[in-house]
Amino acid sequence: MYKQKFQDTPREVLNWRLWYGVFVFGLMGAARGLDEGLIGTTASQVSFIKLFGLKKSSLSKAEQADLLSNITSMVQMGSILGALIAFYLTDKIGRLWATRQLCVIWLIGVAIFLASAPSGNIGMVYAGRFIAGIGIGQTTVVAPTYLAEVAPRAIRGLCVCMFSGSVYLGVMLGYFASWGSSIHISNTDQAQWVVPNCLHVYFAVLIVTLSFFALESPRWLVRVGRHEQAARNLEKLRKLPAEHPYVRTEIIEINDQLERKRGTTVDTTWLGPVRELVTVRANRYRLMLSLMSQLLAQWSGANSITMYAPQYFAMMGVSGSHEELLATAIFGLVKFCSAILCTFVLVDFIGRKRSLSIGIALQLVSMLYMAIFLVVDKRVSADDAVQSASQKHAAKGAIVMIYFSGFGWALGTDLTVLRTHQRKISNDRAGWNSIQYLINSEIYPLRLRALGGSVAMTFHFVNQYGTSKAVPELFLDMTTGGTMFFFSCVTLIGLIWVYFFLPETSGKSLEAVDAMFELPWYLVGRKGRKLTRDVGSTAEAYGLGMEEANEAGKVEKAEERTKGGGESP
């Protein structure tokens, strides 16, 4: 399967330098994953609850929920700012230095947060998490941009999705670290929540250290006029000489697209890309895809389950802090293993949009079951609840549905499509989690890539802030099932949107995707790939393979000669 997929890609391209860069920048996804996995479980630790008064008797239920939501959502507040400035920094100082500065900001924020342990100063918690969020927010722009730019077309989706895969890794590690510390560290010791949160420090230091041995993006180097260094970096990344057709066509393609966009841009000021993004029809469609993918993904309920998993399990009948954290840790393991299973086992059977649709459908069924369960058994989470045998079975089913929702999220996220068309095999993965990064990194032209990703991720964190603020208060009335019904409706809308509007970009070079968005808006999602399959750049011509291209050239010349002589070939 993999041999066929890479038949048009020189073996040298898949070398250690490429995988090293993919590993370093892909690892940045763990920043978001660690925060999502740690903050909800940290807020469930007895030591943390006592120190910051999360269940203080003098506070009403609404005030307790508001305090919890302020703590959890502060990273999203910082991430909004981080994503907003990321496009400028990424284009100004490059992908490598942008990575280093965001890791420093991330470290400073985490250090302030952890320093609040002795005193219980809630202001330090807010400040530290806000500052850490500025660094974490930037990772969602910097990493996918770099990964999309250095990856060969055949594995671009796989490389970009290393970032979203690392989110699962971070979530799982955060869950298990909190569960382990709840067992082995006393409830009276603040190390119970400090030790797990040190994972932030380990990952930030690791990434900033490894970045000094990675190569800068050749596409960014071309953009800033450093053509010689761009050629050298591309030679190293592809492990091929600059004269090789694969490298030469890639360089020509990059320059050609950049020059074409410079010639058509609205103006040359710093506002030029912004105006171009909102005034050009094709770019408005791109922007719609970015914003809608964020909106539908964030309000589908999956991220709220990730962030507040212990509370969800408690609501479905799991009692005891250790049991809640254990169930949460298993949930993280299910999501991580599901992603691996889908990526490496099911890749040859389900297509990209189909896998996303199936994943969303699984989430829809899971959300509906939980909603109906909460309507029927309204007292399941009460301390004095007495359940019948059938109610206990239904409660276990609701717990299983939480795991199913995680599997559906992973299925839609990490399935790889292998589609054969004109002897080309494409490899891209798509789902609500991956779509949030993958679509922003590949649909925009080089000039607008960082800006488009920055706008999208700013909107991403605005919505994530909304969900993280809203969910603790929604828990107060969750037993009515209305919240889960709301998530179900959003998931259904997402399923319809994917069918009609989301285009299939797999197998296209970054530069060749442009032609798809020149079609009428109502054709891009459903028929964009089919109608533009013969439209592409010089790199796509190389997709036939050099031997076939040479053979095609001989046939073409023979036809020209026979036409001149009046004979049929």
XYZ file of C-alpha atoms in Angstrom:
569
model
C 0.000 0.000 0.000
C 2.679 2.484 1.000
C 4.970 1.448 -1.841
C 2.235 2.324 -4.335
C 1.514 5.600 -2.578
C 5.101 6.794 -2.967
C 5.719 5.472 -6.470
C 5.872 9.027 -7.850
C 8.008 10.371 -5.004
C 11.792 9.824 -4.968
C 12.920 7.675 -2.057
C 15.397 10.321 -0.929
C 12.549 12.685 -0.046
C 11.548 10.561 2.972
C 14.723 11.182 4.960
C 15.580 11.835 8.571
C 15.793 15.626 8.193
C 12.191 15.800 7.020
C 10.951 13.531 9.813
C 12.992 15.447 12.373
C 11.312 18.731 11.402
C 7.906 17.049 11.399
C 8.603 15.621 14.868
C 9.736 18.945 16.361
C 6.891 21.048 15.008
C 4.310 18.295 15.356
C 5.193 18.003 19.030
C 3.870 21.533 19.582
C 0.343 20.123 19.452
C 1.014 18.740 22.927
C 0.859 22.313 24.270
C -2.891 22.484 23.719
C -3.401 18.850 24.646
C -1.580 19.183 27.951
C -3.638 22.198 28.958
C -6.927 20.548 28.015
C -5.941 17.325 29.771
C -4.493 18.926 32.893
C -6.720 21.846 33.811
C -9.946 19.871 34.145
C -8.268 17.117 36.148
C -6.277 19.665 38.195
C -9.532 21.356 39.167
C -10.743 17.938 40.408
C -7.753 17.434 42.755
C -8.683 17.855 46.423
C -5.539 19.897 47.169
C -6.301 22.382 44.367
C -9.979 22.665 45.341
C -9.094 23.445 48.970
C -6.303 25.902 48.114
C -8.406 28.057 45.774
C -11.809 27.495 47.389
C -13.537 25.959 44.389
C -16.171 24.415 46.664
C -16.194 27.017 49.429
C -19.485 26.878 51.326
C -19.748 30.674 51.310
C -20.027 30.618 47.506
C -23.221 29.757 45.688
C -23.260 27.027 43.046
C -23.233 29.680 40.322
C -20.258 31.483 41.923
C -18.344 28.203 42.210
C -19.024 27.485 38.537
C -17.914 30.997 37.598
C -14.645 30.609 39.528
C -13.920 27.271 37.822
C -14.703 28.668 34.372
C -12.430 31.678 34.980
C -9.519 29.402 35.845
C -10.012 27.012 32.940
C -10.790 29.641 30.295
C -7.894 32.005 31.016
C -5.584 30.096 28.676
C -8.147 30.552 25.888
C -8.168 34.298 26.592
C -4.396 34.406 26.178
C -4.576 32.127 23.154
C -6.845 34.614 21.373
C -4.071 37.199 21.610
C -1.424 34.607 20.717
C -3.232 33.462 17.584
C -3.882 37.088 16.602
C -0.211 38.095 16.655
C 1.108 34.780 15.373
C 0.702 35.604 11.655
C 2.838 38.746 12.023
C 5.580 37.048 14.032
C 5.585 33.933 11.853
C 6.077 35.975 8.684
C 8.388 38.553 10.275
C 10.958 36.440 12.124
C 10.402 33.041 10.503
C 8.952 29.761 11.639
C 11.941 28.734 13.785
C 12.351 31.922 15.820
C 8.586 32.185 16.210
C 8.712 28.723 17.788
C 11.465 29.708 20.203
C 9.804 32.880 21.409
C 6.422 31.178 21.954
C 8.088 28.447 24.020
C 9.697 31.116 26.248
C 6.321 32.847 26.753
C 4.712 29.473 27.465
C 7.381 28.696 30.086
C 7.032 32.082 31.809
C 3.273 31.664 32.091
C 3.491 28.130 33.492
C 6.140 29.243 36.010
C 3.839 31.998 37.334
C 0.935 29.530 37.534
C 2.975 26.969 39.479
C 4.385 29.680 41.773
C 0.866 30.276 43.096
C 0.979 26.952 44.977
C 2.442 28.181 48.295
C 0.213 31.237 48.696
C -2.981 30.243 46.882
C -2.966 33.575 45.034
C -5.762 33.324 42.465
C -4.406 36.391 40.656
C -1.191 34.513 39.873
C -3.264 31.625 38.498
C -5.118 33.977 36.161
C -1.978 35.858 35.084
C 0.118 32.725 34.590
C -2.499 30.922 32.567
C -3.176 34.013 30.430
C 0.528 34.434 29.602
C 0.943 30.707 28.923
C -2.055 30.978 26.600
C -0.266 33.594 24.487
C 2.427 31.024 23.729
C 0.028 28.087 23.348
C -2.188 30.068 20.975
C 0.740 30.734 18.659
C 1.506 27.025 18.294
C -1.741 26.506 16.362
C -0.529 28.875 13.629
C 3.235 28.371 13.592
C 3.358 24.560 13.603
C 0.711 23.729 10.934
C 2.133 26.448 8.666
C 5.643 25.012 8.892
C 4.500 21.415 8.496
C 2.435 22.175 5.387
C 5.335 24.079 3.826
C 8.084 21.501 4.312
C 6.054 18.335 3.678
C 6.109 16.598 0.276
C 2.694 16.609 -1.330
C 2.235 12.841 -0.942
C 2.349 13.032 2.866
C 1.323 16.627 3.557
C -1.829 15.576 5.430
C 0.083 13.045 7.512
C 2.712 15.639 8.448
C 0.219 18.370 9.366
C -1.828 15.887 11.380
C 1.213 15.060 13.478
C 0.282 18.309 15.209
C -3.303 17.271 15.932
C -2.086 13.788 16.880
C 0.186 15.369 19.478
C -2.865 17.027 20.990
C -4.094 13.508 21.858
C -0.686 12.659 23.271
C -0.788 15.729 25.506
C -4.349 15.026 26.648
C -3.538 11.407 27.489
C -0.340 12.280 29.388
C -2.148 15.023 31.290
C -4.979 12.665 32.299
C -2.670 9.893 33.469
C -0.326 12.284 35.298
C -3.250 13.716 37.286
C -4.648 10.260 38.030
C -1.244 8.982 39.180
C -0.633 11.987 41.429
C -4.106 11.634 42.989
C -3.133 8.095 44.053
C 0.475 8.581 45.149
C 0.523 12.163 46.511
C -1.411 13.247 49.602
C -4.487 15.475 49.291
C -2.825 17.926 51.666
C 0.279 18.357 49.504
C 0.157 20.963 46.713
C 2.573 18.777 44.743
C -0.535 16.737 43.904
C -1.372 19.230 41.142
C 2.010 20.940 40.681
C 3.845 17.772 39.600
C 1.493 16.910 36.696
C 1.571 20.519 35.457
C 5.362 20.346 35.221
C 4.737 18.443 31.967
C 4.316 21.885 30.378
C 7.873 22.758 31.373
C 9.327 19.508 30.010
C 7.664 19.871 26.622
C 8.480 23.579 26.205
C 12.161 23.027 27.003
C 12.333 19.980 24.721
C 10.789 21.804 21.753
C 12.898 24.949 22.040
C 16.079 22.825 22.324
C 15.258 20.616 19.340
C 14.341 23.636 17.200
C 17.998 24.659 16.959
C 18.684 21.548 14.864
C 15.707 21.972 12.518
C 15.718 23.704 9.105
C 13.800 26.877 8.304
C 10.904 26.617 5.852
C 12.164 27.090 2.248
C 8.860 28.738 1.333
C 9.330 31.423 3.978
C 12.923 31.971 2.871
C 11.735 32.515 -0.721
C 9.061 34.896 0.539
C 11.687 37.113 2.239
C 14.074 36.964 -0.736
C 16.661 34.515 0.660
C 16.600 32.308 -2.417
C 20.033 30.679 -2.038
C 19.350 29.548 1.518
C 15.889 28.364 0.454
C 17.461 26.188 -2.241
C 20.011 24.765 0.219
C 17.326 23.979 2.807
C 15.117 22.346 0.195
C 18.071 20.235 -0.987
C 18.613 19.029 2.601
C 14.915 18.428 3.270
C 14.496 16.456 0.041
C 18.039 14.987 0.120
C 18.253 15.735 -3.605
C 20.454 18.157 -5.583
C 18.951 21.460 -6.725
C 19.193 20.238 -10.346
C 16.878 17.309 -9.708
C 13.481 17.770 -11.428
C 11.561 17.173 -8.184
C 13.395 19.999 -6.396
C 13.548 22.259 -9.431
C 9.812 22.093 -10.101
C 9.059 22.737 -6.442
C 11.228 25.870 -6.416
C 9.718 27.094 -9.695
C 6.255 26.454 -8.315
C 6.911 28.424 -5.129
C 8.330 31.410 -7.015
C 5.600 31.303 -9.630
C 2.779 31.394 -7.107
C 4.405 34.110 -5.023
C 4.999 36.340 -8.057
C 1.481 35.760 -9.321
C -0.017 36.740 -5.982
C 2.220 39.795 -5.697
C 0.995 40.931 -9.082
C -2.675 40.615 -8.132
C -2.574 41.820 -4.531
C -4.694 44.790 -3.569
C -1.813 46.940 -2.290
C 1.676 46.614 -0.853
C 1.038 47.985 2.658
C 0.698 45.763 5.709
C -3.070 45.978 5.271
C -2.775 44.561 1.756
C -3.105 40.881 2.760
C -6.056 41.732 5.025
C -7.906 43.526 2.231
C -7.035 40.735 -0.172
C -8.466 38.182 2.234
C -11.869 39.850 2.473
C -12.301 41.423 -0.979
C -11.305 38.574 -3.308
C -14.200 36.144 -3.866
C -12.070 32.980 -3.731
C -10.459 34.118 -0.493
C -13.832 34.805 1.113
C -14.786 31.174 0.470
C -11.502 30.102 2.074
C -12.255 32.309 5.058
C -15.759 30.815 5.360
C -14.273 27.307 5.474
C -11.822 28.325 8.187
C -14.379 30.044 10.399
C -17.149 27.482 10.007
C -14.811 24.575 10.740
C -13.858 26.304 14.019
C -17.425 27.201 14.957
C -18.922 23.767 14.297
C -16.033 21.868 15.867
C -15.912 23.875 19.090
C -19.673 23.786 19.705
C -20.070 20.103 18.834
C -19.352 19.332 22.508
C -16.266 17.155 21.951
C -13.781 19.680 23.320
C -15.939 20.376 26.359
C -15.859 16.645 27.159
C -12.066 16.659 26.809
C -11.642 19.658 29.104
C -14.241 18.691 31.719
C -14.101 14.900 31.413
C -14.147 14.196 35.190
C -17.318 16.276 35.582
C -18.968 14.489 32.646
C -18.193 11.081 34.134
C -19.543 12.232 37.509
C -22.713 13.411 35.778
C -23.136 9.968 34.193
C -22.876 8.206 37.543
C -19.140 7.641 38.214
C -18.543 8.441 41.896
C -15.324 9.192 43.781
C -12.441 11.452 42.676
C -10.051 8.540 41.994
C -12.684 6.739 39.919
C -13.507 9.897 37.970
C -9.829 10.500 37.179
C -9.300 6.834 36.248
C -12.281 6.917 33.862
C -10.897 10.170 32.442
C -7.435 8.661 31.938
C -8.966 5.690 30.109
C -10.893 8.188 27.958
C -7.591 9.821 26.959
C -6.109 6.418 26.154
C -9.150 5.523 24.024
C -8.798 8.716 21.994
C -5.065 8.257 21.495
C -5.293 4.575 20.542
C -8.268 5.269 18.266
C -6.235 7.843 16.400
C -3.356 5.384 15.914
C -5.721 2.581 14.885
C -7.532 4.745 12.354
C -4.313 6.111 10.896
C -2.433 2.877 10.337
C -5.117 0.184 10.021
C -8.239 1.666 8.421
C -6.493 4.055 6.028
C -7.089 1.919 2.963
C -10.840 1.527 3.408
C -12.499 4.885 4.084
C -12.102 8.191 2.234
C -11.439 11.595 3.705
C -14.881 13.221 3.651
C -16.479 9.829 4.307
C -14.330 9.267 7.385
C -15.148 12.739 8.669
C -18.867 12.135 8.101
C -18.776 8.769 9.880
C -16.893 10.304 12.795
C -19.423 13.129 13.128
C -22.288 10.618 12.890
C -20.803 8.603 15.775
C -20.539 11.781 17.836
C -24.148 12.609 16.998
C -25.418 9.213 18.171
C -23.343 9.449 21.375
C -24.575 12.953 22.216
C -28.205 11.986 21.569
C -27.931 8.932 23.829
C -26.446 10.997 26.673
C -29.117 13.677 26.217
C -31.970 11.145 26.330
C -30.380 9.369 29.304
C -30.203 12.618 31.303
C -33.845 13.366 30.516
C -34.982 9.916 31.652
C -32.736 9.509 34.735
C -32.511 13.017 36.210
C -31.031 11.980 39.582
C -28.179 9.791 38.363
C -25.455 12.109 39.670
C -27.069 12.741 43.059
C -25.182 11.410 46.082
C -28.257 9.620 47.449
C -29.471 8.306 44.077
C -30.922 4.783 44.136
C -31.002 3.194 40.690
C -32.804 0.173 39.407
C -30.952 -2.526 37.470
C -32.102 -1.095 34.134
C -31.032 2.414 35.177
C -27.595 1.116 36.118
C -27.246 -0.530 32.704
C -28.377 2.680 31.023
C -25.820 4.654 33.064
C -23.051 2.279 31.966
C -24.242 2.802 28.401
C -23.932 6.572 28.865
C -20.362 6.137 30.098
C -19.591 3.967 27.077
C -21.072 6.685 24.860
C -18.528 9.165 26.219
C -15.834 6.789 24.972
C -17.665 6.381 21.666
C -17.773 10.146 21.203
C -13.999 10.198 21.684
C -13.603 7.403 19.141
C -15.825 9.249 16.662
C -13.759 12.418 17.146
C -10.587 10.423 16.537
C -12.057 8.551 13.563
C -13.050 11.733 11.783
C -9.791 13.313 12.800
C -7.158 10.806 11.857
C -8.338 8.591 9.040
C -6.078 8.811 6.054
C -7.537 8.710 2.588
C -5.819 6.830 -0.200
C -7.460 7.678 -3.492
C -6.143 6.527 -6.782
C -6.654 8.806 -9.759
C -4.459 8.883 -12.821
C -1.920 6.746 -10.957
C -1.632 9.241 -8.118
C -2.183 8.252 -4.490
C -2.961 11.036 -2.075
C -2.580 11.031 1.676
C -4.508 13.516 3.775
C -6.371 13.215 7.014
C -9.383 15.214 8.032
C -11.708 15.537 10.960
C -13.022 18.212 13.324
C -9.764 18.352 15.249
C -7.452 18.046 12.226
C -9.656 20.153 9.957
C -9.078 23.076 12.324
C -5.379 23.000 11.436
C -5.098 21.128 8.138
C -7.579 23.204 6.167
C -5.979 26.481 7.267
C -2.503 25.306 6.342
C -3.314 24.134 2.815
C -6.165 26.174 1.304
C -4.516 29.598 1.494
C -1.882 30.851 -0.975
C 1.612 31.466 0.413
C 1.077 35.215 0.848
C -2.050 34.685 2.962
C -1.235 31.388 4.669
C -0.054 32.738 8.017
C -2.744 35.456 8.081
C -5.550 33.026 7.223
C -4.365 30.572 9.853
C -4.059 33.363 12.421
C -7.604 34.647 11.801
C -8.983 31.109 11.957
C -7.198 30.206 15.173
C -8.185 33.497 16.791
C -11.792 32.565 16.048
C -10.995 29.051 17.328
C -9.930 30.324 20.739
C -12.782 32.834 20.942
C -15.189 29.912 20.587
C -13.174 27.676 22.897
C -13.228 30.455 25.483
C -17.000 30.573 25.082
C -17.406 26.830 25.617
C -14.976 26.639 28.553
C -16.767 29.553 30.254
C -20.241 28.221 29.537
C -19.917 24.524 30.353
C -19.385 24.788 34.181
C -22.590 26.802 34.471
C -24.348 24.474 32.043
C -23.481 21.616 34.410
C -25.853 23.191 36.953
C -28.796 22.386 34.667
C -27.228 19.540 32.694
C -29.659 16.967 34.071
C -32.373 18.390 31.831
C -30.441 17.085 28.815
C -30.895 20.400 26.979
C -27.157 21.038 26.685
C -26.519 17.640 25.134
C -29.426 18.174 22.726
C -27.825 21.492 21.745
C -24.497 19.748 21.040
C -26.377 17.146 18.989
C -28.002 19.831 16.821
C -24.650 21.505 16.152
C -23.146 18.132 15.229
C -25.988 17.486 12.771
C -25.478 20.893 11.160
C -21.771 20.079 10.854
C -22.572 16.840 9.058
C -24.652 18.718 6.471
C -22.032 21.466 6.078
C -19.252 18.953 5.392
C -21.264 17.364 2.579
C -22.116 20.595 0.765
C -19.201 22.956 1.381
C -15.981 21.180 2.380
C -13.737 20.571 -0.674
C -11.423 17.592 -1.129
C -7.868 18.952 -1.441
C -5.929 15.732 -1.012
C -3.279 14.996 -3.609
C -3.058 18.609 -4.744
C 0.094 20.639 -4.291
C -0.345 23.727 -2.134
C -0.058 25.869 -5.235
C -2.465 23.747 -7.308
C -5.301 24.105 -4.791
C -5.852 27.680 -6.023
C -7.731 26.603 -9.154
C -10.398 24.866 -7.081
C -11.488 28.135 -5.470
C -11.979 29.878 -8.801
C -15.104 27.763 -9.360
C -18.593 29.037 -8.432
C -19.122 28.749 -4.678
C -21.837 26.097 -4.965
C -19.474 23.743 -6.851
C -16.343 23.995 -4.699
C -17.461 21.649 -1.929
C -19.237 18.940 -3.875
C -17.452 18.923 -7.233
C -14.341 21.037 -6.747
C -11.858 18.191 -6.888
C -13.534 16.499 -9.859
C -13.819 19.667 -11.939
C -10.221 20.718 -11.297
C -8.527 17.330 -11.460
C -6.706 18.268 -14.651
C -5.766 21.743 -13.420
C -2.484 22.031 -11.606
C 1.001 23.352 -11.478
C 4.264 22.165 -12.896
C 4.746 19.931 -9.876
C 1.577 18.016 -10.740
C 2.988 17.279 -14.161
C 5.881 15.674 -12.360
C 3.374 13.436 -10.544
C 3.362 11.052 -13.494
C 6.903 10.108 -12.647
C 9.957 11.119 -14.628
C 10.019 7.999 -16.785
C 6.380 8.400 -17.770
C 6.854 12.116 -18.343
C 9.767 11.435 -20.671
C 7.733 8.830 -22.491
C 4.821 11.269 -22.782
C 7.223 13.865 -24.207
C 8.432 11.422 -26.869
C 4.857 10.634 -27.903
C 4.021 14.330 -28.079
C 7.004 15.069 -30.301
C 6.109 12.120 -32.529
C 2.593 13.486 -32.890
C 3.931 16.888 -33.840
C 6.171 15.341 -36.507
C 3.338 13.240 -37.957
C 1.048 16.255 -38.002
C 3.644 18.120 -40.026
C 3.896 15.196 -42.454
C 0.141 14.679 -42.701
C 0.300 11.123 -41.288
C -1.553 9.630 -38.380
C 0.624 8.466 -35.453
